[in-house]
Amino acid sequence: MLKGFYNSSELDFTIPENKEAMLKAFEQVDKEKGNDYPLIIGGERIMTEEKIFSFSPSTKEQLGAVSSCSQELADRAIRTAHNAFLSWRTTPVEERICCVRRLVELMKQNRFLLDAWSIEESGKNWGEADGELCEALDFFNSYIMHMRELDKGLELMDTDEAVKCIYIPIGVGVAVPPWNFPLSLLAGMVVSAVITGNTIVCKPSSDTPIVAYKFIELCEKAGFPAGVINFIPGSGSVIGDYIVKHPLTRFVNFTGSKEVGLRISRMASEVSEGQKWIKRVVAEMGGKNAIIVDSSADLKRAAAGIANSAFSFQGQKCSACSRAVVLSDVYDAFVEEIAACAKDLQAHQGSGREDLPMGPVINKSAFDRISHYIEIARNEGTIVCGGGFDDSKGFYIEPTVVRDVAKNAVIAKEEIFGPVLAVIRAESFDEALEIANNTEYGLTGSVYTEDRAHIQKAKEEFHVGNLYFNRKSTGAVVLQHPFGGFNMSGTDAKTGTRDYLTNFLNLKSICEDLTY
Ligand code: NAP
C-alpha cells in the first residue's frame, strides 16, 4: 500500500546554493512588502475597505494588508462553493489528482519564496519553515495515494445481485487553520477536501494571511476550477460563527485552541434553517504534553530531546513538551542538564532572517499571555533558567525552565503555548504516568527509559494520540506518525491517513437485483 510513497527531504541550508536562494527569496519578500491582497471567491479577486494587517513578529514591521471578509461576502463564498460542488463532485478522481500533482510541482518551484514568507510572517527559523513545506508535500502525496485506493470502493460479497459500495464527496467544507503551521495545516485541509471531490471555503488565521494567499494563488495556477477553492480572510470573531452555522456548510475542518474548537463543535451541532444534514466537525486542539524521564534514562539525551520539544519554534507547537515528569532519584541531575540545554538556546533578537535556533512568539497577545504565565511560575516553583521577556523590538521570550512545580499547579495544567517548561517530581514510574495523564488534554507524550517493563506499561496507560519513546514529542512525520489527539486535544483526526479522508466522504451502497 505504501509502495511508491516517500517523505520529502528538508533543504540543507549549509549548502551555499540553498542559502543563496533563500537570501534571494527574502529580497523578493522585501519587494512585495506593503502589498494589498484580495479575497478570492469563484476566481474573482475582491478588495474590501476593511483590512487585516500582517506584522512581522521579529520586528513588528507591517508586511501587508489583506482584505477582510464580511458576513455578506462569506455567504457569497459558501454559495459559490456550493455551485462549484455540483460539477466538481463528478469530476473524475484522476483529474482531481492531476490538479494536486501540478500543485506539488508548483510548491517545489516556489519553495524558497513560500519558506521566506513563512519565516517573515510566523517567526519560524529556516529549517522549521522548510520542514513545514515538506509536510505539506507529504500530505498531498499521501492523499493522492489514498484517494486512488478509496476510489475503488469497498470490497463486497459476490451474490446474484450486482452490488457496490462507493465513496462520494459530501459538499462544501470550511477550513479554519491556526497560524503556527500557516502552510502545511492550511494546505492539508484544502487538499484533503478537494481531492475527495468537495469544495472549500478557506479562512486563514488573521496572523498569517499572506502565506495563505501565496498558497491559494498556486492552487489557482494548478488548475482547480474557479469556485472549488475560495479564500476569505476575516476575523474569527466576525465571520467565524457565521460560516460554521451557514446552512450550506457541510463540514468544518478546524485546528486551533480548545476554546474555539469547542465553540465550533457546539455551533455546528445546531441545525440552521434550510440545513439538510448533520455537519461533520474535525477539530484538532491544544495540548499539555508531558515527557517522563525515569531512573534508567540517558539524562543527556533526555534533556536534549526535551529542550528541543519545549523550545523549538518558541514552544508554539501543539505537540511541544510543557511538562517534564522526572523520577526523584535523577531529578536534580536532570534539572542541571535541561538548564544547560536551555541556556544554549537564546531567543535571539534580529530581523528574523538570521536562521537562529529561537526567535519571537507570534504577537503581542501571545507575548502578554506567556509573560503572565512566567510571573505565575515565579510563585509556583523556582526558575532555573530564563524567565526574561522583551517586546521592545519584537516579541521575544527566553526559554524558561521552572523546577519544583506541583502536579496541580496552574503552569502544570494550562496550555501556555510558549517556551516555558515545568519540571515535576515523581516518586515512582506509576506516579509519573498518573501525573502525565493528569490533564484534560491527550495529544503527545514521550518516555525516556531503558526499562522494557516501563515501556510496556506506558504503551498501555499513557493516554495520548501520539506516544514516543526515547525521542522528542514534536516532529511527527506524515505516514510515519499519523497525528491527532485524544480528549480535549481533539477528534483524533490522524492527518495524512486514509481514515482522515473518510471524514469528507459518504459511503453509498448500491444494489441491483439481476433476476428482474
Ligand atoms: P485559535 O485562536 O483557536 O485560532 C484558530 C483559528 O480559528 C484562526 O483561524 C482563528 O481566526 C479562528 N477563529 C477564531 N474564532 C473563531 C470562531 N468563533 N469561529 C471560527 N473560527 C474562529 O488558535 P491559534 O492561536 O491560531 O492556534 C494555537 C492553538 O492551536 C493552540 O491551542 C495549539 O495547541 C493549537 N494547535 C493544535 C494543533 C493540533 O494538531 N492539535 C496544531 C496546531 C495548533 P482569527 O485568527 O481570525 O482569530
Coordinates of C-alpha atoms and ligand atoms in Angstrom, one line a residue:
M1 CA 0.0 0.0 0.0
L2 CA 2.8 2.4 0.9
K3 CA 4.9 1.4 -2.1
G4 CA 5.9 4.4 -4.1
F5 CA 5.4 6.9 -1.2
Y6 CA 8.4 8.7 0.1
N7 CA 8.8 11.6 2.6
S8 CA 10.2 14.9 1.3
S9 CA 13.6 15.9 2.5
E10 CA 14.3 19.2 4.1
L11 CA 16.7 21.6 2.4
D12 CA 20.2 21.7 3.9
F13 CA 20.9 25.4 4.3
T14 CA 24.7 24.9 4.9
I15 CA 24.9 24.2 1.1
P16 CA 25.8 27.6 -0.4
E17 CA 23.3 27.4 -3.3
N18 CA 20.4 26.8 -0.9
K19 CA 21.5 29.7 1.4
E20 CA 21.9 32.0 -1.7
A21 CA 18.4 31.0 -3.0
M22 CA 16.9 31.8 0.4
L23 CA 18.5 35.2 0.6
K24 CA 17.2 35.9 -2.9
A25 CA 13.7 34.9 -1.8
F26 CA 14.0 37.4 1.1
E27 CA 14.8 40.1 -1.5
Q28 CA 11.6 39.2 -3.3
V29 CA 9.7 39.4 0.0
D30 CA 11.1 42.9 0.5
K31 CA 9.8 43.9 -2.9
E32 CA 6.4 42.5 -2.1
K33 CA 6.2 44.2 1.3
G34 CA 3.3 46.6 1.8
N35 CA 1.2 44.9 -0.9
D36 CA -2.6 44.6 -0.7
Y37 CA -4.1 41.1 -1.0
P38 CA -7.7 40.4 -2.1
L39 CA -10.3 37.7 -1.2
I40 CA -10.8 35.1 -3.9
I41 CA -14.4 33.9 -4.5
G42 CA -15.2 31.9 -7.6
G43 CA -12.0 33.1 -9.1
E44 CA -12.9 36.7 -8.7
R45 CA -10.4 38.9 -6.7
I46 CA -12.3 41.2 -4.3
M47 CA -10.7 44.1 -2.4
T48 CA -12.6 45.3 0.7
E49 CA -12.3 48.5 2.7
E50 CA -11.8 46.6 5.9
K51 CA -8.3 45.1 6.2
I52 CA -6.3 42.7 8.2
F53 CA -2.8 43.9 8.7
S54 CA 0.0 41.3 8.8
F55 CA 3.1 42.1 11.0
S56 CA 6.5 40.5 11.4
P57 CA 6.7 39.1 15.0
S58 CA 10.5 39.6 14.8
T59 CA 10.4 43.4 14.2
K60 CA 6.7 44.5 14.4
E61 CA 7.1 45.8 10.8
Q62 CA 3.9 45.8 8.8
L63 CA 4.2 43.2 6.0
G64 CA 1.0 43.8 4.0
A65 CA -2.8 44.4 4.2
V66 CA -5.3 41.7 3.4
S67 CA -8.9 42.3 2.5
S68 CA -11.2 41.3 5.4
C69 CA -14.3 39.3 4.6
S70 CA -17.8 40.4 5.8
Q71 CA -20.6 38.0 6.5
E72 CA -22.3 39.0 3.2
L73 CA -19.2 38.1 1.3
A74 CA -18.8 34.9 3.3
D75 CA -22.3 33.9 2.3
R76 CA -21.3 34.6 -1.4
A77 CA -18.3 32.4 -1.0
I78 CA -20.2 29.5 0.5
R79 CA -22.9 29.7 -2.2
T80 CA -20.2 29.9 -4.9
A81 CA -18.5 26.8 -3.4
H82 CA -21.9 25.1 -3.3
N83 CA -22.5 25.7 -7.1
A84 CA -18.9 24.6 -7.9
F85 CA -19.6 21.4 -5.9
L86 CA -22.3 20.4 -8.4
S87 CA -19.7 19.7 -11.1
W88 CA -16.5 19.1 -9.1
R89 CA -18.1 16.2 -7.3
T90 CA -18.4 14.2 -10.5
T91 CA -15.0 15.3 -11.9
P92 CA -13.1 12.0 -12.3
V93 CA -10.7 11.3 -9.5
E94 CA -7.7 11.2 -11.8
E95 CA -8.5 14.7 -13.0
R96 CA -8.6 16.0 -9.4
I97 CA -5.4 14.2 -8.7
C98 CA -3.8 15.9 -11.7
C99 CA -4.5 19.3 -10.2
V100 CA -2.9 18.2 -6.9
R101 CA 0.2 16.8 -8.8
R102 CA 0.6 20.2 -10.6
L103 CA 0.3 21.9 -7.2
V104 CA 3.1 19.7 -5.8
E105 CA 5.4 20.8 -8.7
L106 CA 4.4 24.5 -8.2
M107 CA 5.1 24.3 -4.5
K108 CA 8.6 22.9 -5.3
Q109 CA 9.2 25.6 -7.8
N110 CA 8.2 28.3 -5.3
R111 CA 9.7 26.6 -2.3
F112 CA 12.1 29.4 -1.2
L113 CA 9.6 32.2 -1.6
L114 CA 7.0 30.2 0.4
D115 CA 9.6 29.5 3.1
A116 CA 10.7 33.1 3.2
W117 CA 7.1 34.4 3.7
S118 CA 6.5 31.8 6.4
I119 CA 9.7 32.9 8.2
E120 CA 8.7 36.5 7.9
E121 CA 5.1 36.2 9.0
S122 CA 5.3 33.5 11.7
G123 CA 8.8 33.9 13.1
K124 CA 10.0 30.4 12.3
N125 CA 13.6 29.7 11.6
W126 CA 14.6 28.4 8.1
G127 CA 14.6 24.7 9.0
E128 CA 11.2 24.8 10.7
A129 CA 9.7 26.7 7.7
D130 CA 11.1 24.3 5.1
G131 CA 10.1 21.3 7.3
E132 CA 6.6 22.6 7.1
L133 CA 6.7 22.8 3.4
C134 CA 7.9 19.2 3.3
E135 CA 5.0 18.2 5.5
A136 CA 2.5 19.9 3.0
L137 CA 4.1 18.0 0.1
D138 CA 3.8 14.7 2.1
F139 CA 0.2 15.4 2.8
F140 CA -0.5 15.9 -0.9
N141 CA 1.4 12.8 -2.0
S142 CA -0.3 10.6 0.7
Y143 CA -3.8 11.9 -0.2
I144 CA -3.1 11.2 -3.9
M145 CA -2.3 7.6 -2.9
H146 CA -5.2 7.1 -0.5
M147 CA -7.7 8.7 -2.9
R148 CA -6.8 6.2 -5.7
E149 CA -7.5 3.4 -3.2
L150 CA -10.7 4.9 -1.9
D151 CA -11.9 5.3 -5.5
K152 CA -12.1 1.5 -5.7
G153 CA -14.9 1.5 -3.1
L154 CA -15.4 -1.3 -0.6
E155 CA -14.8 -5.0 -1.4
L156 CA -18.1 -6.8 -1.1
M157 CA -19.5 -10.3 -1.1
D158 CA -20.4 -11.8 -4.5
T159 CA -24.1 -12.7 -4.8
D160 CA -26.7 -12.9 -7.5
E161 CA -27.2 -9.2 -7.1
A162 CA -24.9 -6.6 -8.6
V163 CA -23.6 -4.7 -5.5
K164 CA -21.1 -2.0 -4.9
C165 CA -20.3 0.5 -2.2
I166 CA -18.6 3.7 -3.3
Y167 CA -17.1 6.8 -1.6
I168 CA -18.8 10.0 -2.6
P169 CA -18.0 13.6 -1.6
I170 CA -20.3 15.4 0.8
G171 CA -20.4 19.1 0.0
V172 CA -18.9 22.5 1.0
G173 CA -16.3 22.5 3.7
V174 CA -15.0 25.3 5.8
A175 CA -11.2 25.3 6.6
V176 CA -10.1 27.1 9.7
P177 CA -6.4 26.6 10.4
P178 CA -4.1 28.2 13.0
W179 CA -1.1 30.5 12.5
N180 CA 1.6 28.1 13.9
F181 CA 1.7 25.9 10.7
P182 CA 0.3 28.5 8.3
L183 CA 1.3 26.5 5.3
S184 CA 1.1 22.8 6.0
L185 CA -2.1 22.7 8.1
L186 CA -4.0 25.1 5.8
A187 CA -2.8 23.2 2.7
G188 CA -3.6 19.8 4.2
M189 CA -7.1 21.0 5.0
V190 CA -7.7 22.4 1.5
V191 CA -6.2 19.5 -0.5
S192 CA -7.9 16.8 1.6
A193 CA -11.3 18.5 0.9
V194 CA -10.9 18.9 -2.8
I195 CA -9.1 15.7 -3.7
T196 CA -12.2 13.9 -2.2
G197 CA -14.4 15.9 -4.5
N198 CA -15.7 18.5 -2.1
T199 CA -15.3 22.3 -2.4
I200 CA -13.8 24.5 0.2
V201 CA -14.0 28.0 1.7
C202 CA -10.7 28.7 3.5
K203 CA -10.5 31.3 6.3
P204 CA -6.8 31.6 7.2
S205 CA -5.5 32.8 10.6
S206 CA -5.5 36.6 10.9
D207 CA -1.8 36.4 11.9
T208 CA -0.6 34.6 8.8
P209 CA -2.9 35.6 5.8
I210 CA -0.1 36.3 3.3
V211 CA 1.5 32.8 3.4
A212 CA -2.1 31.5 3.0
Y213 CA -2.7 33.8 0.0
K214 CA 0.6 32.6 -1.7
F215 CA -0.6 29.0 -1.4
I216 CA -4.1 29.7 -2.7
E217 CA -2.5 31.5 -5.7
L218 CA -0.6 28.3 -6.5
C219 CA -3.8 26.3 -6.3
E220 CA -5.3 28.5 -8.9
K221 CA -2.3 28.0 -11.2
A222 CA -2.5 24.3 -10.6
G223 CA -5.9 24.4 -12.4
F224 CA -8.5 23.8 -9.8
P225 CA -11.7 25.3 -11.4
A226 CA -13.0 28.6 -10.1
G227 CA -15.2 28.2 -7.0
V228 CA -13.6 24.9 -5.9
I229 CA -11.2 26.7 -3.6
N230 CA -12.3 30.1 -2.1
F231 CA -10.2 32.3 0.1
I232 CA -11.9 34.5 2.7
P233 CA -9.5 36.0 5.3
G234 CA -11.5 37.6 8.0
S235 CA -11.6 37.9 11.8
G236 CA -12.8 34.7 13.5
S237 CA -14.9 36.8 15.8
V238 CA -16.7 38.5 12.8
I239 CA -17.3 35.6 10.4
G240 CA -16.3 32.5 12.4
D241 CA -19.7 31.6 13.8
Y242 CA -21.4 32.7 10.6
I243 CA -19.5 30.3 8.3
V244 CA -19.8 27.4 10.8
K245 CA -23.6 27.9 11.1
H246 CA -24.3 28.5 7.5
P247 CA -26.9 26.0 6.2
L248 CA -24.9 25.1 3.1
T249 CA -21.8 24.3 5.2
R250 CA -21.5 20.5 5.2
F251 CA -18.3 20.1 7.3
V252 CA -15.8 22.2 9.3
N253 CA -12.1 21.3 9.4
F254 CA -10.6 23.3 12.3
T255 CA -7.2 23.3 14.1
G256 CA -6.6 25.7 16.9
S257 CA -7.4 26.4 20.6
K258 CA -9.7 24.3 22.7
E259 CA -11.9 27.2 23.4
V260 CA -12.6 27.9 19.7
G261 CA -12.8 24.2 18.8
L262 CA -15.4 23.6 21.4
R263 CA -17.4 26.6 20.3
I264 CA -17.3 25.4 16.7
S265 CA -18.4 21.9 17.7
R266 CA -21.3 23.4 19.6
M267 CA -22.3 25.8 16.8
A268 CA -22.1 23.1 14.2
S269 CA -24.4 20.8 16.1
E270 CA -27.3 23.3 15.9
V271 CA -29.4 22.9 12.8
S272 CA -29.8 26.1 10.8
E273 CA -33.0 26.8 8.8
G274 CA -32.8 25.1 5.5
Q275 CA -30.0 22.8 6.6
K276 CA -30.4 19.1 5.5
W277 CA -27.6 17.3 7.2
I278 CA -25.7 16.8 10.4
K279 CA -22.5 18.7 10.0
R280 CA -19.2 16.9 10.4
V281 CA -16.5 18.6 12.5
V282 CA -12.9 17.7 12.6
A283 CA -11.4 19.7 15.5
E284 CA -7.7 19.3 16.4
M285 CA -7.0 21.4 19.5
G286 CA -4.4 22.2 22.2
G287 CA -2.2 20.1 24.4
K288 CA -0.4 20.0 27.8
N289 CA 2.2 17.4 26.7
A290 CA 4.4 15.5 29.2
I291 CA 7.7 13.7 28.8
I292 CA 8.6 11.2 31.5
V293 CA 12.3 10.6 32.5
D294 CA 12.8 7.5 34.6
S295 CA 15.9 6.5 36.6
S296 CA 17.3 4.3 33.8
A297 CA 17.2 7.1 31.2
D298 CA 20.2 8.6 29.5
L299 CA 19.8 12.0 31.0
K300 CA 21.8 14.0 28.5
R301 CA 19.8 12.5 25.7
A302 CA 16.5 13.1 27.6
A303 CA 17.4 16.7 28.3
A304 CA 18.4 17.4 24.7
G305 CA 15.1 15.9 23.4
I306 CA 13.0 17.7 26.0
A307 CA 14.7 21.1 25.3
N308 CA 14.0 20.6 21.6
S309 CA 10.4 19.6 22.2
A310 CA 9.8 22.5 24.6
F311 CA 11.7 25.3 22.9
S312 CA 11.9 24.8 19.2
F313 CA 9.7 27.4 17.4
Q314 CA 9.5 29.0 20.8
G315 CA 7.3 26.2 22.2
Q316 CA 4.5 27.2 19.8
K317 CA 3.7 23.7 18.5
C318 CA 0.7 21.8 19.7
S319 CA 3.0 18.8 20.2
A320 CA 5.5 20.8 22.3
C321 CA 6.5 19.4 25.7
S322 CA 5.4 21.7 28.6
R323 CA 5.9 19.2 31.5
A324 CA 8.9 17.1 32.2
V325 CA 7.9 14.5 34.8
V326 CA 11.1 13.2 36.3
L327 CA 11.8 10.4 38.8
S328 CA 13.1 11.7 42.2
D329 CA 16.5 9.9 42.2
V330 CA 17.5 11.6 38.9
Y331 CA 15.6 14.8 39.4
D332 CA 18.4 17.2 40.4
A333 CA 20.8 15.8 37.8
F334 CA 18.2 16.2 35.1
V335 CA 17.4 19.8 36.1
E336 CA 21.1 20.6 35.7
E337 CA 21.2 19.1 32.2
I338 CA 18.0 20.7 31.0
A339 CA 19.1 24.1 32.4
A340 CA 22.3 23.8 30.4
C341 CA 20.5 22.9 27.2
A342 CA 18.1 25.9 27.7
K343 CA 21.0 28.3 28.3
D344 CA 22.5 27.3 25.0
L345 CA 19.3 28.4 23.3
Q346 CA 18.6 32.1 23.5
A347 CA 15.7 33.9 22.0
H348 CA 17.8 35.9 19.6
Q349 CA 16.5 39.3 18.6
G350 CA 17.1 40.2 15.0
S351 CA 15.4 40.6 11.6
G352 CA 14.1 37.1 11.8
R353 CA 16.2 36.1 8.9
E354 CA 19.4 35.0 10.7
D355 CA 18.3 31.4 11.0
L356 CA 18.8 31.0 14.7
P357 CA 17.5 28.3 17.0
M358 CA 14.9 30.5 18.7
G359 CA 13.0 33.6 17.6
P360 CA 10.0 35.6 18.6
V361 CA 6.5 34.5 19.7
I362 CA 3.7 35.3 17.3
N363 CA 2.2 38.5 18.5
K364 CA 1.6 41.0 21.4
S365 CA -1.3 39.0 22.9
A366 CA 0.8 35.7 22.9
F367 CA 3.7 37.7 24.5
D368 CA 1.4 39.1 27.2
R369 CA -0.1 35.7 27.9
I370 CA 3.2 33.8 28.1
S371 CA 4.9 36.5 30.2
H372 CA 1.9 36.4 32.6
Y373 CA 2.4 32.6 33.0
I374 CA 6.1 33.3 33.7
E375 CA 5.0 35.6 36.6
I376 CA 2.8 32.8 37.9
A377 CA 5.7 30.4 37.6
R378 CA 7.8 32.6 40.0
N379 CA 5.3 31.7 42.7
E380 CA 4.7 28.1 41.7
G381 CA 8.3 26.9 41.5
T382 CA 11.9 28.1 41.0
I383 CA 13.0 29.5 37.7
V384 CA 16.4 27.9 37.0
C385 CA 16.9 29.3 33.5
G386 CA 15.3 32.1 31.5
G387 CA 12.3 34.0 32.9
G388 CA 13.1 37.1 30.9
F389 CA 11.0 38.7 28.2
D390 CA 11.3 41.8 26.0
D391 CA 8.9 43.3 23.5
S392 CA 10.8 46.5 22.7
K393 CA 11.7 45.3 19.2
G394 CA 9.8 42.1 18.5
F395 CA 8.1 39.6 20.8
Y396 CA 11.0 37.8 22.5
I397 CA 10.7 35.4 25.5
E398 CA 13.6 33.5 26.9
P399 CA 13.5 29.7 27.1
T400 CA 12.3 29.2 30.7
V401 CA 12.8 26.1 33.0
V402 CA 10.8 26.0 36.2
R403 CA 11.7 23.4 38.8
D404 CA 9.7 22.1 41.8
V405 CA 6.4 22.6 40.2
A406 CA 3.5 20.8 41.9
K407 CA 1.4 18.5 39.7
N408 CA -1.7 20.6 40.1
A409 CA -0.1 24.0 39.7
V410 CA -1.5 26.4 37.1
I411 CA 1.6 26.1 34.9
A412 CA 1.3 22.3 35.1
K413 CA -2.3 22.3 34.0
E414 CA -3.0 25.1 31.5
E415 CA -1.7 25.3 27.9
I416 CA 0.9 28.1 27.8
F417 CA 1.9 27.8 24.1
G418 CA 5.3 29.4 24.6
P419 CA 8.8 28.4 25.7
V420 CA 8.0 27.5 29.4
L421 CA 8.8 24.1 30.8
A422 CA 7.6 22.9 34.2
V423 CA 9.7 20.2 35.8
I424 CA 7.6 18.0 38.1
R425 CA 8.9 15.4 40.5
A426 CA 7.5 11.8 40.7
E427 CA 8.3 9.2 43.4
S428 CA 7.6 6.1 41.1
F429 CA 7.0 5.3 37.5
D430 CA 3.3 4.7 38.3
E431 CA 3.1 8.2 39.8
A432 CA 4.9 9.7 36.8
L433 CA 2.2 8.1 34.5
E434 CA -0.6 9.3 36.8
I435 CA 0.9 12.9 36.6
A436 CA 1.3 12.7 32.8
N437 CA -2.3 11.7 32.4
N438 CA -3.5 14.3 34.9
T439 CA -4.7 16.7 32.2
E440 CA -7.8 17.2 30.2
Y441 CA -5.7 17.0 27.0
G442 CA -4.2 14.0 25.3
L443 CA -2.1 15.0 22.3
T444 CA 1.5 13.9 22.5
G445 CA 3.8 12.2 25.1
S446 CA 7.1 10.6 25.4
V447 CA 9.1 8.5 27.8
Y448 CA 12.9 8.3 28.2
T449 CA 13.7 4.9 29.7
E450 CA 15.8 1.8 29.1
D451 CA 13.4 -0.3 31.2
R452 CA 11.2 -2.6 28.9
A453 CA 8.6 -3.0 31.6
H454 CA 8.1 0.7 31.8
I455 CA 7.8 0.9 28.0
Q456 CA 5.1 -1.8 28.1
K457 CA 3.2 0.0 30.9
A458 CA 3.4 3.3 29.2
K459 CA 2.1 1.8 25.9
E460 CA -0.9 0.6 27.8
E461 CA -1.6 3.5 30.1
F462 CA -0.1 6.8 28.7
H463 CA -3.3 8.2 27.1
V464 CA -2.2 10.3 24.2
G465 CA -2.8 10.2 20.4
N466 CA 0.9 10.3 19.7
L467 CA 3.2 8.4 22.1
Y468 CA 7.0 8.2 21.6
F469 CA 9.9 6.5 23.4
N470 CA 13.4 7.9 23.8
R471 CA 12.7 10.7 21.4
K472 CA 11.2 14.2 21.4
S473 CA 7.5 14.7 21.3
T474 CA 7.5 17.1 18.3
G475 CA 8.3 16.5 14.6
A476 CA 5.6 14.0 13.6
V477 CA 6.3 12.8 10.0
V478 CA 3.5 12.1 7.6
L479 CA 2.7 8.3 7.3
Q480 CA 5.3 7.5 10.0
H481 CA 3.5 9.2 12.9
P482 CA -0.2 9.8 12.0
F483 CA -1.1 12.9 14.0
G484 CA -4.2 13.6 16.2
G485 CA -5.1 14.0 19.8
F486 CA -7.4 12.4 22.4
N487 CA -9.8 14.0 24.9
M488 CA -9.8 17.8 24.8
S489 CA -6.9 17.7 22.2
G490 CA -9.4 16.9 19.6
T491 CA -11.3 14.4 17.4
D492 CA -8.2 12.3 16.7
A493 CA -8.2 13.0 13.0
K494 CA -4.8 11.4 12.2
T495 CA -3.8 13.7 9.4
G496 CA -2.1 12.2 6.3
T497 CA -4.0 8.9 6.6
R498 CA -6.7 7.2 4.5
D499 CA -9.0 7.4 7.6
Y500 CA -8.6 11.2 7.6
L501 CA -10.0 11.4 4.1
T502 CA -13.1 9.5 5.1
N503 CA -14.1 12.4 7.2
F504 CA -15.1 14.2 4.0
L505 CA -16.8 11.2 2.2
N506 CA -20.0 9.3 2.4
L507 CA -20.3 5.6 1.6
K508 CA -23.1 4.9 -0.9
S509 CA -24.2 1.3 -1.1
I510 CA -25.8 0.4 -4.4
C511 CA -27.6 -2.9 -5.2
E512 CA -29.3 -4.1 -8.4
D513 CA -31.4 -7.3 -8.5
L514 CA -30.1 -9.1 -11.6
T515 CA -33.0 -11.6 -11.7
Y516 CA -35.5 -8.8 -12.6
Ligands
NAP1 P1 -7.3 29.9 17.7 O1 -7.2 31.3 18.4 O2 -8.2 29.0 18.2 O3 -7.5 30.3 16.1 C1 -7.5 29.2 15.2 C2 -8.4 29.7 14.0 O4 -9.7 29.8 14.5 C3 -8.0 31.0 13.4 O5 -8.1 31.0 12.0 C4 -9.0 32.0 14.1 O6 -9.2 33.1 13.3 C5 -10.2 31.1 14.0 N1 -11.3 31.5 14.9 C6 -11.3 32.3 16.0 N2 -12.5 32.4 16.5 C7 -13.4 31.7 15.7 C8 -14.8 31.4 15.7 N3 -15.6 31.9 16.6 N4 -15.3 30.6 14.7 C9 -14.5 30.1 13.8 N5 -13.1 30.3 13.7 C10 -12.6 31.1 14.7 O7 -5.8 29.2 17.7 P2 -4.4 29.8 17.3 O8 -3.9 30.7 18.3 O9 -4.4 30.2 15.9 O10 -3.5 28.5 17.4 C11 -2.9 28.0 18.6 C12 -3.7 26.8 19.1 O11 -3.8 25.8 18.1 C13 -3.0 26.1 20.3 O12 -4.0 25.8 21.3 C14 -2.4 24.9 19.7 O13 -2.3 23.8 20.6 C15 -3.5 24.5 18.6 N6 -2.9 23.7 17.6 C16 -3.3 22.4 17.5 C17 -2.8 21.5 16.6 C18 -3.2 20.1 16.5 O14 -3.0 19.4 15.5 N7 -3.9 19.6 17.6 C19 -1.9 22.0 15.6 C20 -1.6 23.4 15.7 C21 -2.1 24.2 16.6 P3 -8.5 34.5 13.7 O15 -7.1 34.3 13.5 O16 -9.1 35.5 12.8 O17 -8.9 34.8 15.2

